[in-house]
Amino acid sequence: MVSPPPRAAAALAAPPAWLRGRPAPRPLMGSQGGLGSPGNGGPGEGESGEARKLQEGRAARGKRRKGKGKGKAGAGQDGRGSGAEGKPEPPRAKEAAGLGAEAGARAGLGEAGEGGGSVQEGARRIIRGDEGSAGAGKEAEGRDGGRKEEWRVRTGRRGEARPARAQGRGGQAWGHLARTETAMAVEAAEEEAAAGEPTGRPAAGPALLRLPEELLLLICSYLNMQALGRLAQVCRWLRRFTSCDLLWRRIARASLNSGFTRLGTDLMASVSVKERVKVSQNWRLGRCREGVLLKWRCSQMPWMQLEGDSLYISQANFILAYQFRPDGASLNRRPLGVFAGHDEDVCHFVLANSHIISAGGDGKIGVHKIHSTFTVKYSAHEQEVNCVDCKGGIIVSGSRDRTAKVWPLASGRLGQCLHTIQTEDRVWSIAISPLLSSFVTGTACCGHFSPLRIWDLNSGQLMTHLGSDFPPGAGVLDVMYESPSTLLSCGYDTYVRYWDLRTSIRKCVMAWEEPHDSTLYCLQTDGNHLLATGSSHYGVVRLWDRRQRACLHAFPLTSTPLSSPVYCLRFTTKHLYAALSYNLHVLDFQNP
C-alpha cells in the first residue's frame, strides 16, 4: 500500500475550520475502533481495550492536526478487509450520523471494507458529506467475511444503520425526529385506548362481573333507574352493559311519553330506550324550554298534524307543510308545500295514504296528494264541515247542518256519498274505529241527551251511545280512539273522559276535571300514561298522569291581553306543539 505524500496526508487529516472550535465528542458506549482479522472473529484489540483507545483519541487528535496521524493497517487472515485500529471518530462523525448512522462514522475512520481504507479516506468522506452511505456499505461487506458485529448506544438499545435517513442530516436532528415520532405514537395509542370501548369484560374485578350475561341481565332487571345509573359509573364495560334496551324497557313502559303504548308496542324503535327514559323525566318534572315557531298577523283557528320530520298546519284557507330542523325545536321558514282549494277557512284536516283530507267552512271536502299538485274538492254539506277523518280508504265528515256522511277515497268514486246520517245535533268531532267497523260522533248535546254516539260504518245505523248524565250543552269538541275498545273525549263540560266499551257504555271509566273550569278544545295521548289537553283561556296546556286524578303540570302560553284557546296540540317524545290564535308554540323537553 502506497501512503499519500506528507503534505497531502496532513491536508486530508487536518479537520476543517468548522470542526476545530468544537469540543471533543463524548465516546459512545461499546463502540469499536476497528475490525480485526475476520478469522479471529473479533475486533482488532478486543472490547476491553476500547475505552483506553477512545481516551487516547483526544491526544491523537492533536497529532492529526499536525499531519502526523497515520492509519495502522491490519490485514485479515482471508485477505478480505483491512482498517485502522483504535482511531477515535472526529466530532462531526457522531453528530452527522446520530443513532441511525453509527456504522457510517466507523467507516469514515477507516473500518474494514473491500479494497482497504485509511484515516485520510474517512476524513475525505466526512468532508464530502458521504459518511452515512459509504460507512453502511463497508460495514455490510465486512460482516460477510467475519462474524456479525453488535454495538450498543448509551441507552442500551440496539441501533441499525439507516444510510438513507442519515445521509446529509445531523445526528441531533435525526435523534429529535425519532423521539418526536415515538412520543406521538405513544400519545396516539393512549388516546385510542382511552376512547375505545372494551369489547370484553375486565380481567379483574368483583365476582359480579364474572357471571353469565343472561344471569346478570336477570339481576339488573330488578334495579330501578337510579341503581342502573350508579352501576353504569363503575367501569366502561358495565356502562355499555347497562345501556341495553332490555334493562330499560320495563322502566320506560312505566314512564311518561317514552314511546311505548299500553300494550307494549314500541313506537320509536330507532331511538335508544335509555335516552327516552332520560327525556321522560323532564316530562314528569315539567322541565322544558318555551319557544315560538310561527306567528300570524290576524287571528286564526289553526289545525295541525305531524308526520315524520314535517309539520302540516292550516292558515286561513291554506294548508302549509314545513320541515323541522334537526333539533326539532325550530322550522325551516320556507314551506315545503302549500295546499289550497277552499273558499273559506280550513276547519279540520287529516293525513291518510299520502293524501290530505281537508274540511272547509265552505261546506266542501278537499283531497290533496302530498307529493304532487293533484287536488280535488267537492261539495259535501250544506253548511261548514267542522270535522273529518279517514282510515282504510273511507272518509267520514261531520257538519253544522246536523248530518254525518260517509265517502269513499277511491279516485274513481270521489264525491259519491255512501251514507248520510241524521245526528239531530251539530257535529263538532268525529273518529273512525281502528277496526274500521264503526265511527263515533261528538255533537253539541242540544237535541240529544248524549253527545257521544257510535254508528255502523257499513250500514250507517246507530249502534250505541255513551253516557247518560251529560248536562245540556255539554258538547264534545274532540274525540279519539286509543284502541278498538277504548276512547277519550273532551269538550264544553270541562272534563276529559276515558271510556271502555268492554265494561260499561253508560259511565266512563275515569274522568279528569279542568281545575279552572275552562272548556277543553283538544287532547292528545301517548297511548300509555301521558295525557295533554288545551284549554280555552290563556292558552293553557296541561299535562296529566292518567294514574293520578290531579293535573301534573300547567303551561300558560299567552298573557291576559292575548288570551287565546289552544285549538290544537301535538307532541313527540321530545317536544310539544300548541297552535293558538296568533302563534305556534313549542315546548322543548329535550333541552330544557
Coordinates of C-alpha atoms in Angstrom, one line a residue, residues 293-525:
L293 CA -92.2 28.7 15.8
L294 CA -94.7 30.7 13.7
K295 CA -96.7 34.0 14.1
W296 CA -99.7 35.3 12.2
R297 CA -100.9 38.8 11.7
C298 CA -104.6 38.1 12.2
S299 CA -106.5 35.7 14.4
Q300 CA -106.7 32.2 13.2
M301 CA -108.3 28.9 14.2
P302 CA -105.4 26.6 13.1
W303 CA -105.3 22.8 13.0
M304 CA -102.2 20.8 12.6
Q305 CA -100.8 17.3 12.1
L306 CA -97.3 15.8 12.4
E307 CA -95.7 13.2 10.1
G308 CA -92.1 12.3 10.4
D309 CA -90.0 15.4 10.3
S310 CA -92.8 17.5 8.7
L311 CA -95.5 19.7 10.2
Y312 CA -98.7 20.5 8.4
I313 CA -100.7 23.4 9.7
S314 CA -103.8 25.3 8.4
Q315 CA -103.8 29.1 8.0
A316 CA -107.0 30.6 6.7
N317 CA -108.0 28.7 3.5
F318 CA -104.5 27.1 3.0
I319 CA -102.6 24.2 4.4
L320 CA -98.8 24.7 4.7
A321 CA -96.2 22.0 5.1
Y322 CA -93.0 22.8 7.0
Q323 CA -89.9 20.8 7.7
F324 CA -88.4 20.6 11.1
R325 CA -84.7 21.3 11.6
P326 CA -82.6 18.6 13.2
D327 CA -83.2 19.9 16.7
G328 CA -87.0 19.6 16.4
A329 CA -87.5 22.9 18.1
S330 CA -87.4 25.1 15.0
L331 CA -88.7 25.1 11.5
N332 CA -87.3 26.0 8.1
R333 CA -89.1 29.2 7.3
R334 CA -89.8 28.4 3.7
P335 CA -92.7 25.9 3.5
L336 CA -92.3 22.7 1.6
G337 CA -95.7 22.9 0.0
V338 CA -98.9 24.9 0.0
F339 CA -102.3 23.2 -0.5
A340 CA -105.2 25.4 -1.4
G341 CA -108.7 24.8 -2.8
H342 CA -111.2 26.1 -0.2
D343 CA -113.0 29.3 -0.4
E344 CA -113.2 29.8 3.3
D345 CA -111.1 28.8 6.3
V346 CA -109.9 25.2 6.7
C347 CA -111.7 23.9 9.8
H348 CA -110.0 20.4 10.1
F349 CA -107.8 18.0 8.1
V350 CA -106.1 14.6 8.5
L351 CA -103.3 12.8 6.7
A352 CA -104.0 9.4 5.2
N353 CA -102.5 7.3 2.4
S354 CA -100.2 10.1 1.1
H355 CA -103.3 12.4 1.0
I356 CA -104.5 15.4 2.9
I357 CA -108.2 15.3 3.5
S358 CA -109.5 18.7 4.5
A359 CA -112.8 20.1 5.7
G360 CA -113.6 23.7 5.0
G361 CA -116.0 26.4 6.1
D362 CA -117.4 26.5 2.5
G363 CA -119.1 23.1 3.1
K364 CA -116.6 21.3 0.8
I365 CA -114.1 18.4 1.3
G366 CA -110.7 18.6 -0.3
V367 CA -108.5 15.8 -1.3
H368 CA -104.8 16.7 -1.9
K369 CA -101.9 14.5 -2.8
I370 CA -98.9 15.4 -0.7
H371 CA -96.2 14.8 -3.3
S372 CA -98.0 16.3 -6.3
T373 CA -100.3 19.1 -7.3
F374 CA -103.3 16.9 -7.6
T375 CA -106.3 18.5 -5.7
V376 CA -110.0 17.6 -5.8
K377 CA -112.7 19.3 -3.9
Y378 CA -116.4 18.5 -3.9
S379 CA -119.5 19.8 -2.1
A380 CA -120.2 17.7 0.9
H381 CA -122.6 19.5 3.3
E382 CA -124.9 22.5 3.2
Q383 CA -123.0 24.3 6.0
E384 CA -119.4 24.3 7.2
V385 CA -117.7 21.0 7.7
N386 CA -116.4 21.0 11.2
C387 CA -114.6 17.7 11.3
V388 CA -113.3 14.9 9.1
D389 CA -111.5 11.6 9.5
C390 CA -110.1 9.0 7.0
K391 CA -108.9 5.4 7.5
G392 CA -108.9 2.4 5.3
G393 CA -110.0 4.3 2.2
I394 CA -113.1 5.6 3.9
I395 CA -113.8 9.3 4.7
V396 CA -116.3 10.4 7.3
S397 CA -117.3 14.0 7.8
G398 CA -119.5 15.9 10.3
S399 CA -121.1 19.3 9.7
R400 CA -123.0 22.1 11.3
D401 CA -126.0 21.0 9.3
R402 CA -126.6 18.1 11.8
T403 CA -125.5 15.4 9.5
A404 CA -122.6 12.9 9.2
K405 CA -121.7 11.4 5.9
V406 CA -119.5 8.5 4.7
W407 CA -117.4 8.8 1.5
P408 CA -115.0 6.6 -0.5
L409 CA -111.4 7.7 -1.1
A410 CA -111.1 5.8 -4.3
S411 CA -110.1 8.1 -7.2
G412 CA -113.0 6.9 -9.4
R413 CA -115.6 7.4 -6.7
L414 CA -114.7 10.7 -5.1
G415 CA -117.7 12.8 -4.2
Q416 CA -120.1 9.8 -4.1
C417 CA -121.8 9.7 -0.7
L418 CA -122.2 6.2 0.7
H419 CA -124.3 7.0 3.8
T420 CA -126.0 10.1 5.2
I421 CA -126.7 10.0 8.9
Q422 CA -129.1 12.4 10.7
T423 CA -127.5 13.2 14.1
E424 CA -130.1 15.7 15.3
D425 CA -127.3 17.9 16.6
R426 CA -124.4 19.9 15.2
V427 CA -121.4 17.6 14.8
W428 CA -118.2 19.0 16.3
S429 CA -115.9 15.9 16.2
I430 CA -115.7 12.5 14.6
A431 CA -113.3 9.5 14.6
I432 CA -113.2 6.1 12.9
S433 CA -112.5 2.9 15.0
P434 CA -109.2 1.1 14.3
L435 CA -111.2 -2.0 13.3
L436 CA -112.9 0.1 10.5
S437 CA -116.2 -1.3 11.6
S438 CA -117.7 1.8 13.3
F439 CA -117.2 5.5 13.9
V440 CA -118.1 7.8 16.8
T441 CA -119.6 11.4 16.6
G442 CA -119.3 14.1 19.2
T443 CA -122.2 16.6 19.0
A444 CA -123.3 19.8 20.7
C445 CA -125.6 17.9 23.1
C446 CA -128.6 20.1 22.5
G447 CA -131.0 17.9 20.5
H448 CA -130.0 14.6 22.1
F449 CA -129.2 13.6 25.7
S450 CA -125.9 12.0 24.8
P451 CA -123.2 13.8 22.7
L452 CA -121.3 10.6 22.0
R453 CA -122.9 8.0 19.7
I454 CA -121.4 5.1 17.8
W455 CA -122.5 4.3 14.2
D456 CA -122.0 1.3 12.0
L457 CA -119.6 2.2 9.2
N458 CA -121.1 -0.2 6.6
S459 CA -124.8 0.5 7.2
G460 CA -124.8 3.8 8.9
Q461 CA -127.1 2.6 11.7
L462 CA -126.8 3.7 15.3
M463 CA -125.0 1.1 17.4
T464 CA -124.9 2.7 20.9
H465 CA -124.5 5.9 22.8
L466 CA -122.1 6.6 25.6
G467 CA -123.1 8.1 29.0
S468 CA -126.5 9.4 30.2
D469 CA -125.7 12.1 32.7
F470 CA -124.5 14.9 30.4
P471 CA -125.9 18.4 31.1
P472 CA -127.4 20.3 28.2
G473 CA -124.8 22.0 26.1
A474 CA -122.0 19.6 27.1
G475 CA -120.8 19.3 23.6
V476 CA -117.8 17.2 22.7
L477 CA -115.1 19.2 20.8
D478 CA -112.5 16.4 20.4
V479 CA -112.7 12.6 20.5
M480 CA -110.2 9.9 19.7
Y481 CA -109.9 6.2 19.7
E482 CA -107.0 4.8 21.7
S483 CA -107.8 1.2 20.9
P484 CA -110.7 -0.6 19.3
S485 CA -112.5 -0.7 22.7
T486 CA -111.3 2.5 24.5
L487 CA -111.6 6.2 23.6
L488 CA -111.1 9.6 25.1
S489 CA -113.3 12.7 24.8
C490 CA -113.3 16.3 26.0
G491 CA -115.4 19.5 25.4
Y492 CA -117.6 22.1 27.0
D493 CA -118.3 20.2 30.2
T494 CA -114.6 20.8 31.2
Y495 CA -113.9 17.1 31.7
V496 CA -111.6 14.6 30.0
R497 CA -113.4 11.2 30.0
Y498 CA -112.0 7.8 29.4
W499 CA -114.4 5.2 28.0
D500 CA -114.0 1.4 27.9
L501 CA -116.7 -0.3 25.8
R502 CA -115.9 -3.6 27.4
T503 CA -117.0 -2.6 30.8
S504 CA -119.8 -0.1 30.5
I505 CA -121.3 2.3 27.9
R506 CA -123.3 4.2 30.5
K507 CA -120.5 5.6 32.6
C508 CA -116.9 6.5 31.8
V509 CA -114.1 4.6 33.5
M510 CA -112.2 7.7 34.6
A511 CA -112.6 11.4 34.3
W512 CA -110.2 14.4 34.9
E513 CA -111.6 17.8 35.6
E514 CA -110.1 21.0 34.3
P515 CA -109.1 22.9 37.5
H516 CA -110.2 26.4 36.2
D517 CA -113.5 25.2 34.8
S518 CA -112.4 26.0 31.3
T519 CA -113.6 24.4 28.1
L520 CA -111.2 21.8 26.7
Y521 CA -110.7 22.3 23.0
C522 CA -108.3 19.4 22.2
L523 CA -106.5 16.4 23.7
Q524 CA -103.6 14.1 22.8
T525 CA -102.2 11.0 24.4

